[in-house]
Amino acid sequence: MTRVIRGQTLSFAADGKAVHESRGAVAVGDDGTILWAGPQSLLPQGFAQAEVDDYGDKLVMPGFIDAHIHFPQYRMLAAPGKDLLDWLTRFTFPEESRYADAAYARAAAAIFLKRLFAHGTTSALAFCSVHKTCAEALFAAAEAHGMALVTGKTMMDRNAIPAVEDTPETGARETVELYEKWHGKGRLRYAVTPRFAITSSDAQLKVSGELLSSLPGALMQTHLSESPGEIAFVKELFPRAKDYTDVYDHYGLLSDRSLFAHGIHLSDRECARLSESGSTVVHCPTSNTFLGSGLMSMRWLREQDRPVHLGVATDVGGGTSYSMLATLGETYKVQMLTGYKPTAHELFRMATRGNAGRLKIDHETGALEHGKFADIVVLDPEATPVLASRHELSSSLEDVLFSLMILGGDRAVTATYVKGRKVHERA
Ligand code: GUN
Ligand code: ZN
């Protein structure tokens, strides 16, 4: 049955311009794709008999896309580490060791996806634990929802604890097995996932580069230049590398399918190589302030002669919120501290069409356009008393988006649709 979703529609076009209808409609077909989007007054007669979900003045937008999140950290937000390395050793590795248990991983995957939907997130590039069981569970759960999800088994063969370590050989074998089983199934994609240079030996980084170039369509995700302690350790482990970025570059891990979380302390040379290779740096502001890692400067990364592609993400559980709205609010604050004042329009675009492009899923999601899947979030600009009061003062769409990202969170999410099916509705 065709369904028409009515509301104040907002999406971003390929040229970056906002497409906004104060009385808009999105017609969704049986197959979960968008058949038509535009002003209600122009809705074609053919949809007159369709079921209607009418959201009045609420915002109907493409669902948020989280470009970096850790599934097996779903319940360990707010773990008070001294810094990144302390946080990883004391809290993260023990928690991730549980995901060797398939039943545990399956139950966690159901909760994790439910939580994403409750926060308006419809797609993600996610880390799993080192265990194949963990990736199996997340792929299966995402496939059942018809979701565009990119993930992979983490590879890490040193500097952790045995319960979360693999070897270059087992890591590669399981990566290929998972890729063959899941990549391209429904809307799923595989990401080759070496955790970071500290927990992967030279041999494992070499294998990671080989996997990236030999598995067609696969992405690569890792961490780069997040904390001072991490950077110093990388220097000790790879004394011959020019810098942290060069470690990955040496093994062929820089590419237009590569996403690097954080990138806070990058030199001009590193930015130039990331730019040249088409790589993406993913900004994770709530994690960076929580772990005391530093302030990532979008302006520095985008310097005109060597602009680096940027994404934005929660980095749960280092990040302190599942909400991409809250994440955009914190992006604003961190950028203000680095001397740059982003607009809400710019940040909402990054979290939807922008991230879709970085994850290479922009042909199927990230905008309210004919032929794309109906991955949609409905936001209420008056969801809380504070938002409602602020809304009385709003005089433009920019104002509405701005107050939503600064003051909104999961309470601002009225409903979420994945592939045209309602997966969350606020009670
Ligand atoms: N660097 C390596 N692993 C991690 C992780 O799980 N979270 C964060 N924030 N940084 C990392
Ligand atoms: Zn991370």
Coordinates of C-alpha atoms and ligand atoms in Angstrom, one line a residue:
M1 CA 0.0 0.0 0.0
T2 CA 1.3 3.4 -0.9
R3 CA 1.7 5.8 2.0
V4 CA 1.9 9.6 2.0
I5 CA 3.9 11.3 4.8
R6 CA 2.9 14.9 5.3
G7 CA 4.7 17.6 7.2
Q8 CA 7.2 20.4 6.8
T9 CA 9.7 18.7 4.4
L10 CA 13.4 19.4 4.3
S11 CA 16.1 17.8 2.3
F12 CA 19.4 18.8 0.7
A13 CA 20.0 18.7 -3.1
A14 CA 23.2 17.5 -4.8
D15 CA 24.4 21.1 -5.1
G16 CA 24.0 21.5 -1.3
K17 CA 20.9 23.7 -1.5
A18 CA 18.0 23.2 1.0
V19 CA 14.8 22.0 -0.5
H20 CA 12.1 23.0 1.9
E21 CA 8.3 22.9 1.7
S22 CA 6.3 24.2 4.7
R23 CA 3.4 22.0 3.6
G24 CA 5.2 19.1 2.0
A25 CA 4.5 15.5 1.2
V26 CA 6.5 12.3 0.5
A27 CA 4.8 9.4 -1.3
V28 CA 6.3 6.0 -0.4
G29 CA 5.7 2.8 -2.4
D30 CA 5.4 -0.8 -1.3
D31 CA 9.0 -1.4 -2.0
G32 CA 10.0 1.3 0.5
T33 CA 11.2 3.8 -2.1
I34 CA 10.1 7.4 -2.5
L35 CA 7.7 7.7 -5.5
W36 CA 7.2 11.4 -5.2
A37 CA 8.2 14.4 -3.0
G38 CA 7.1 18.0 -3.2
P39 CA 4.4 20.4 -2.0
Q40 CA 1.1 18.9 -0.8
S41 CA -0.7 21.1 -3.3
L42 CA 1.0 19.3 -6.2
L43 CA 0.7 15.7 -5.0
P44 CA -0.4 13.7 -8.0
Q45 CA -4.0 12.4 -8.1
G46 CA -2.7 8.9 -8.2
F47 CA -1.8 9.1 -4.5
A48 CA -5.3 10.3 -3.4
Q49 CA -6.2 6.9 -2.0
A50 CA -3.0 6.3 -0.2
E51 CA -2.8 6.0 3.6
V52 CA -1.7 9.3 5.2
D53 CA 0.7 9.9 8.1
D54 CA 0.1 13.6 8.8
Y55 CA 2.7 15.3 10.9
G56 CA 1.3 18.8 10.6
D57 CA 4.1 21.4 11.0
K58 CA 6.7 19.0 12.2
L59 CA 9.9 18.5 10.2
V60 CA 10.0 15.5 7.9
M61 CA 13.7 14.9 6.9
P62 CA 16.0 12.3 5.6
G63 CA 17.0 10.1 8.6
F64 CA 20.4 10.8 10.2
I65 CA 23.4 8.9 9.2
D66 CA 26.0 8.2 11.9
A67 CA 29.4 7.9 10.2
H68 CA 31.2 6.4 13.2
I69 CA 29.7 4.4 16.1
H70 CA 30.8 1.3 18.1
F71 CA 28.0 -1.4 18.4
P72 CA 29.7 -3.4 21.3
Q73 CA 30.0 -0.2 23.3
Y74 CA 26.2 0.4 23.3
R75 CA 25.9 0.3 27.0
M76 CA 29.2 1.8 28.1
L77 CA 28.6 5.5 27.6
A78 CA 29.9 7.7 30.4
A79 CA 32.8 5.5 31.5
P80 CA 35.2 7.9 33.1
G81 CA 38.6 7.2 31.6
K82 CA 41.7 9.4 32.2
D83 CA 42.3 9.6 28.5
L84 CA 41.7 7.4 25.4
L85 CA 44.2 4.7 26.2
D86 CA 43.1 4.4 29.8
W87 CA 39.5 4.3 28.8
L88 CA 40.2 1.5 26.2
T89 CA 42.1 -0.7 28.6
R90 CA 40.0 -0.2 31.7
F91 CA 36.5 -0.2 30.3
T92 CA 36.3 -0.9 26.5
F93 CA 38.3 -4.1 25.9
P94 CA 36.6 -6.0 28.8
E95 CA 33.1 -4.9 27.6
E96 CA 33.8 -5.9 24.0
S97 CA 35.0 -9.3 25.1
R98 CA 31.4 -10.3 25.8
Y99 CA 30.6 -10.3 22.1
A100 CA 32.3 -13.7 21.5
D101 CA 28.9 -15.1 22.8
A102 CA 26.5 -15.2 19.8
A103 CA 23.4 -15.1 21.9
Y104 CA 24.6 -12.0 23.8
A105 CA 25.6 -10.3 20.6
R106 CA 22.2 -11.0 19.0
A107 CA 20.3 -9.5 22.0
A108 CA 22.6 -6.5 22.0
A109 CA 22.1 -5.9 18.3
A110 CA 18.4 -5.7 18.7
I111 CA 18.7 -3.1 21.4
F112 CA 21.4 -1.2 19.6
L113 CA 19.3 -0.7 16.4
K114 CA 16.2 0.2 18.4
R115 CA 18.3 2.8 20.1
L116 CA 19.5 4.3 16.8
F117 CA 15.9 4.5 15.5
A118 CA 14.7 6.2 18.7
H119 CA 17.3 8.9 18.1
G120 CA 16.4 9.3 14.4
T121 CA 19.4 7.5 13.0
T122 CA 18.6 5.3 10.0
S123 CA 22.0 4.3 8.7
A124 CA 25.5 4.0 10.2
L125 CA 29.1 3.0 9.7
A126 CA 29.7 0.9 12.7
F127 CA 32.6 -0.9 14.4
C128 CA 31.9 -4.4 15.8
S129 CA 34.2 -6.2 18.3
V130 CA 36.9 -8.5 17.1
H131 CA 34.6 -11.5 17.1
K132 CA 32.9 -12.7 14.0
T133 CA 29.8 -13.5 16.0
C134 CA 29.4 -9.7 16.7
A135 CA 29.4 -8.7 13.1
E136 CA 27.1 -11.6 12.2
A137 CA 24.6 -10.4 14.8
L138 CA 24.6 -6.8 13.6
F139 CA 24.4 -7.6 9.9
A140 CA 21.5 -10.0 10.6
A141 CA 19.6 -7.5 12.7
A142 CA 20.1 -4.6 10.2
E143 CA 19.1 -6.8 7.3
A144 CA 15.8 -7.7 9.0
H145 CA 15.0 -4.0 9.1
G146 CA 16.0 -3.4 5.5
M147 CA 18.6 -0.9 6.7
A148 CA 21.6 0.6 4.9
L149 CA 24.3 -0.4 7.3
V150 CA 28.1 -0.6 6.9
T151 CA 30.1 -2.6 9.4
G152 CA 32.9 -5.1 9.7
K153 CA 34.7 -7.3 12.2
T154 CA 37.4 -5.3 14.0
M155 CA 40.9 -6.5 13.5
M156 CA 43.4 -6.1 16.4
D157 CA 46.3 -8.4 17.0
R158 CA 48.4 -6.6 19.8
N159 CA 48.3 -4.2 22.7
A160 CA 44.9 -5.3 24.0
I161 CA 43.8 -8.3 26.0
P162 CA 43.7 -11.9 24.5
A163 CA 39.9 -12.0 24.6
V164 CA 39.7 -9.3 22.0
E165 CA 42.7 -10.1 19.8
D166 CA 42.9 -12.0 16.5
T167 CA 45.9 -12.6 14.2
P168 CA 46.6 -11.3 10.7
E169 CA 45.6 -14.6 9.3
T170 CA 42.3 -15.2 11.2
G171 CA 41.4 -11.5 10.9
A172 CA 41.8 -11.7 7.1
R173 CA 40.0 -15.0 6.7
E174 CA 37.0 -13.9 8.8
T175 CA 36.9 -10.6 7.0
V176 CA 36.6 -12.3 3.6
E177 CA 34.0 -14.8 4.9
L178 CA 31.8 -12.0 6.3
Y179 CA 32.3 -9.9 3.1
E180 CA 31.2 -12.8 1.0
K181 CA 28.2 -13.5 3.1
W182 CA 26.9 -10.0 3.7
H183 CA 28.3 -7.4 1.4
G184 CA 25.6 -6.4 -1.1
K185 CA 22.9 -8.4 0.7
G186 CA 19.9 -6.2 1.0
R187 CA 21.3 -2.8 1.8
L188 CA 24.3 -4.0 3.7
R189 CA 28.0 -3.2 3.0
Y190 CA 31.3 -4.3 4.4
A191 CA 34.0 -2.2 5.9
V192 CA 37.5 -3.5 6.4
T193 CA 38.1 -2.5 10.1
P194 CA 41.6 -2.4 11.6
R195 CA 40.9 -0.8 14.9
F196 CA 44.0 1.6 14.9
A197 CA 47.7 1.5 14.5
I198 CA 48.3 0.8 18.1
T199 CA 46.4 -2.5 18.1
S200 CA 47.4 -3.8 14.6
S201 CA 50.9 -5.0 13.8
D202 CA 52.6 -4.2 10.6
A203 CA 51.5 -7.5 9.3
Q204 CA 47.9 -6.8 10.0
L205 CA 48.0 -3.3 8.6
K206 CA 49.5 -4.8 5.4
V207 CA 46.7 -7.4 5.2
S208 CA 44.1 -4.6 5.7
G209 CA 45.4 -2.7 2.7
E210 CA 45.3 -5.8 0.6
L211 CA 41.8 -6.5 1.7
L212 CA 40.7 -3.0 0.9
S213 CA 42.0 -3.2 -2.6
S214 CA 40.8 -6.7 -3.3
L215 CA 37.2 -6.6 -1.9
P216 CA 35.2 -4.6 -4.5
G217 CA 33.0 -1.9 -3.0
A218 CA 34.2 -2.4 0.6
L219 CA 34.9 0.6 2.7
M220 CA 37.7 0.9 5.3
Q221 CA 37.3 2.4 8.8
T222 CA 39.8 3.1 11.5
H223 CA 40.9 5.8 14.0
L224 CA 43.5 8.5 13.4
S225 CA 45.2 11.2 15.5
E226 CA 42.7 11.3 18.4
S227 CA 44.7 11.8 21.5
P228 CA 48.3 13.0 22.4
G229 CA 49.1 9.8 24.3
E230 CA 48.0 7.7 21.3
I231 CA 50.1 9.8 18.9
A232 CA 53.2 9.4 21.1
F233 CA 52.7 5.6 21.2
V234 CA 52.2 5.4 17.4
K235 CA 55.5 7.2 17.0
E236 CA 57.3 4.6 19.2
L237 CA 55.7 1.7 17.3
F238 CA 56.4 3.1 13.8
P239 CA 59.7 5.1 14.2
R240 CA 60.3 5.1 10.4
A241 CA 56.9 6.7 9.5
K242 CA 56.7 10.4 8.7
D243 CA 53.7 10.8 11.0
Y244 CA 50.5 8.9 12.0
T245 CA 48.8 9.3 8.7
D246 CA 51.9 7.9 6.9
V247 CA 51.5 4.7 8.9
Y248 CA 48.2 4.0 7.2
D249 CA 49.4 5.5 3.8
H250 CA 52.3 3.1 3.8
Y251 CA 49.9 0.1 3.8
G252 CA 47.6 1.5 1.1
L253 CA 44.8 2.5 3.5
L254 CA 44.2 6.0 2.3
S255 CA 41.5 6.1 -0.4
D256 CA 38.1 7.6 -1.3
R257 CA 36.6 4.6 0.5
S258 CA 38.5 5.2 3.7
L259 CA 37.0 6.9 6.8
F260 CA 39.2 8.0 9.7
A261 CA 37.6 8.9 13.0
H262 CA 38.8 12.0 14.8
G263 CA 41.8 13.6 13.0
I264 CA 42.2 16.2 15.7
H265 CA 46.0 16.8 15.7
L266 CA 46.8 16.5 12.0
S267 CA 49.7 18.4 10.3
D268 CA 49.5 20.2 7.0
R269 CA 51.3 17.3 5.3
E270 CA 48.9 14.8 6.7
C271 CA 45.9 16.9 5.6
A272 CA 47.4 17.2 2.1
R273 CA 47.7 13.3 1.8
L274 CA 44.2 12.8 3.2
S275 CA 42.9 15.3 0.7
E276 CA 44.8 13.9 -2.3
S277 CA 43.7 10.4 -1.6
G278 CA 40.0 11.4 -1.2
S279 CA 39.9 10.1 2.3
T280 CA 37.3 11.2 4.9
V281 CA 37.9 12.4 8.5
V282 CA 34.9 11.9 10.7
H283 CA 34.4 14.5 13.5
C284 CA 33.2 13.0 16.8
P285 CA 32.8 16.1 19.1
T286 CA 31.1 14.6 22.1
S287 CA 33.7 11.9 22.3
N288 CA 36.6 14.3 21.9
T289 CA 35.5 16.6 24.7
F290 CA 34.5 13.7 27.0
L291 CA 37.8 11.8 26.6
G292 CA 39.8 15.1 26.7
S293 CA 41.2 14.3 23.3
G294 CA 41.2 17.8 21.9
L295 CA 39.3 20.2 19.6
M296 CA 39.1 19.2 16.0
S297 CA 39.1 22.2 13.6
M298 CA 36.9 21.8 10.6
R299 CA 38.4 25.0 9.2
W300 CA 42.0 23.6 9.4
L301 CA 41.0 20.4 7.7
R302 CA 39.2 22.2 4.9
E303 CA 42.0 24.7 4.1
Q304 CA 41.4 25.6 0.5
D305 CA 44.6 24.2 -1.1
R306 CA 44.1 20.8 0.5
P307 CA 40.5 20.3 1.6
V308 CA 39.8 17.0 3.4
H309 CA 36.3 15.5 3.2
L310 CA 34.5 15.6 6.5
G311 CA 31.8 13.4 8.1
V312 CA 30.2 13.8 11.6
A313 CA 29.4 11.1 14.1
T314 CA 28.5 10.1 17.7
D315 CA 31.4 7.7 18.4
V316 CA 29.2 6.0 21.0
G317 CA 30.5 4.7 23.6
G318 CA 33.4 7.3 23.7
G319 CA 30.7 9.7 22.6
T320 CA 28.2 10.7 25.2
S321 CA 25.0 10.7 23.1
Y322 CA 23.3 8.5 20.5
S323 CA 21.6 11.7 19.2
M324 CA 22.9 13.2 15.9
L325 CA 21.0 16.3 16.9
A326 CA 23.1 16.6 20.1
T327 CA 26.2 15.7 18.1
L328 CA 25.5 18.6 15.7
G329 CA 25.0 20.9 18.7
E330 CA 28.4 19.8 20.1
T331 CA 30.0 20.2 16.7
Y332 CA 28.8 23.8 16.7
K333 CA 30.3 24.4 20.2
V334 CA 33.7 22.7 19.4
Q335 CA 33.9 24.6 16.1
M336 CA 33.1 27.9 17.9
L337 CA 36.1 27.2 20.2
T338 CA 38.3 26.7 17.1
G339 CA 37.2 30.0 15.6
Y340 CA 34.6 28.8 13.1
K341 CA 30.9 29.3 13.3
P342 CA 29.0 26.7 11.3
T343 CA 25.4 27.2 10.3
A344 CA 22.7 24.7 11.3
H345 CA 21.9 24.2 7.6
E346 CA 25.5 23.2 7.0
L347 CA 25.6 20.7 9.9
F348 CA 22.2 19.1 9.0
R349 CA 23.4 18.6 5.5
M350 CA 26.6 16.9 6.8
A351 CA 24.5 14.5 8.9
T352 CA 22.3 13.5 6.0
R353 CA 23.3 13.8 2.4
G354 CA 27.0 14.6 3.4
N355 CA 27.5 11.4 5.4
A356 CA 25.6 9.4 2.8
G357 CA 28.1 10.5 0.3
R358 CA 31.1 9.6 2.5
L359 CA 29.6 6.1 3.2
K360 CA 28.9 5.7 -0.6
I361 CA 25.2 5.1 0.1
D362 CA 24.0 8.4 -1.4
H363 CA 22.5 6.7 -4.4
E364 CA 19.9 5.1 -2.1
T365 CA 19.5 7.3 0.9
G366 CA 20.3 10.7 2.5
A367 CA 17.7 12.8 0.7
L368 CA 13.9 12.9 0.0
E369 CA 14.2 12.2 -3.7
H370 CA 12.4 10.0 -6.1
G371 CA 14.0 6.5 -6.3
K372 CA 15.8 6.7 -3.0
F373 CA 14.6 4.6 0.0
A374 CA 12.3 6.4 2.4
D375 CA 14.7 6.6 5.4
I376 CA 13.0 9.4 7.3
V377 CA 13.1 11.2 10.6
V378 CA 10.2 13.3 11.9
L379 CA 11.4 16.1 14.3
D380 CA 9.2 18.2 16.6
P381 CA 10.6 21.7 17.1
E382 CA 8.3 22.0 20.1
A383 CA 9.0 18.7 21.7
T384 CA 10.0 20.0 25.2
P385 CA 8.9 23.0 27.2
V386 CA 12.3 24.6 26.5
L387 CA 12.1 24.0 22.8
A388 CA 8.5 25.2 22.7
S389 CA 9.4 28.5 24.3
R390 CA 12.4 28.9 22.0
H391 CA 10.2 28.1 19.0
E392 CA 8.0 31.1 19.8
L393 CA 11.1 33.2 18.9
S394 CA 12.1 31.4 15.7
S395 CA 11.8 33.4 12.6
S396 CA 13.5 31.2 10.0
L397 CA 14.2 27.6 9.1
E398 CA 17.8 28.2 10.1
D399 CA 16.5 29.2 13.6
V400 CA 14.3 26.1 13.9
L401 CA 17.2 23.8 12.9
F402 CA 19.6 25.7 15.2
S403 CA 17.4 25.4 18.3
L404 CA 16.8 21.7 17.5
M405 CA 20.5 20.8 17.4
I406 CA 21.3 22.9 20.5
L407 CA 18.3 21.9 22.6
G408 CA 16.9 18.7 21.0
G409 CA 17.8 15.1 21.6
D410 CA 15.8 11.9 21.4
R411 CA 12.7 13.7 22.8
A412 CA 12.6 15.8 19.6
V413 CA 12.3 12.6 17.5
T414 CA 8.6 12.0 16.8
A415 CA 8.9 9.1 14.4
T416 CA 11.5 7.2 12.4
Y417 CA 11.0 5.3 9.1
V418 CA 13.5 2.8 7.6
K419 CA 12.8 1.8 4.0
G420 CA 9.3 3.2 4.3
R421 CA 8.4 1.3 7.4
K422 CA 7.8 3.0 10.7
V423 CA 10.5 1.7 13.1
H424 CA 10.0 4.2 16.0
E425 CA 7.2 6.4 17.2
R426 CA 7.5 8.5 20.3
A427 CA 5.0 7.5 23.0
Ligands
GUN1 N1 40.7 4.3 19.2 C1 40.8 3.0 19.1 N2 39.7 2.4 19.5 C2 38.8 3.4 19.9 C3 37.5 3.4 20.4 O1 36.9 2.3 20.6 N3 37.0 4.6 20.6 C4 37.6 5.7 20.4 N4 37.0 6.9 20.6 N5 38.9 5.8 19.9 C5 39.5 4.6 19.6
ZN2 ZN 35.6 5.2 17.5

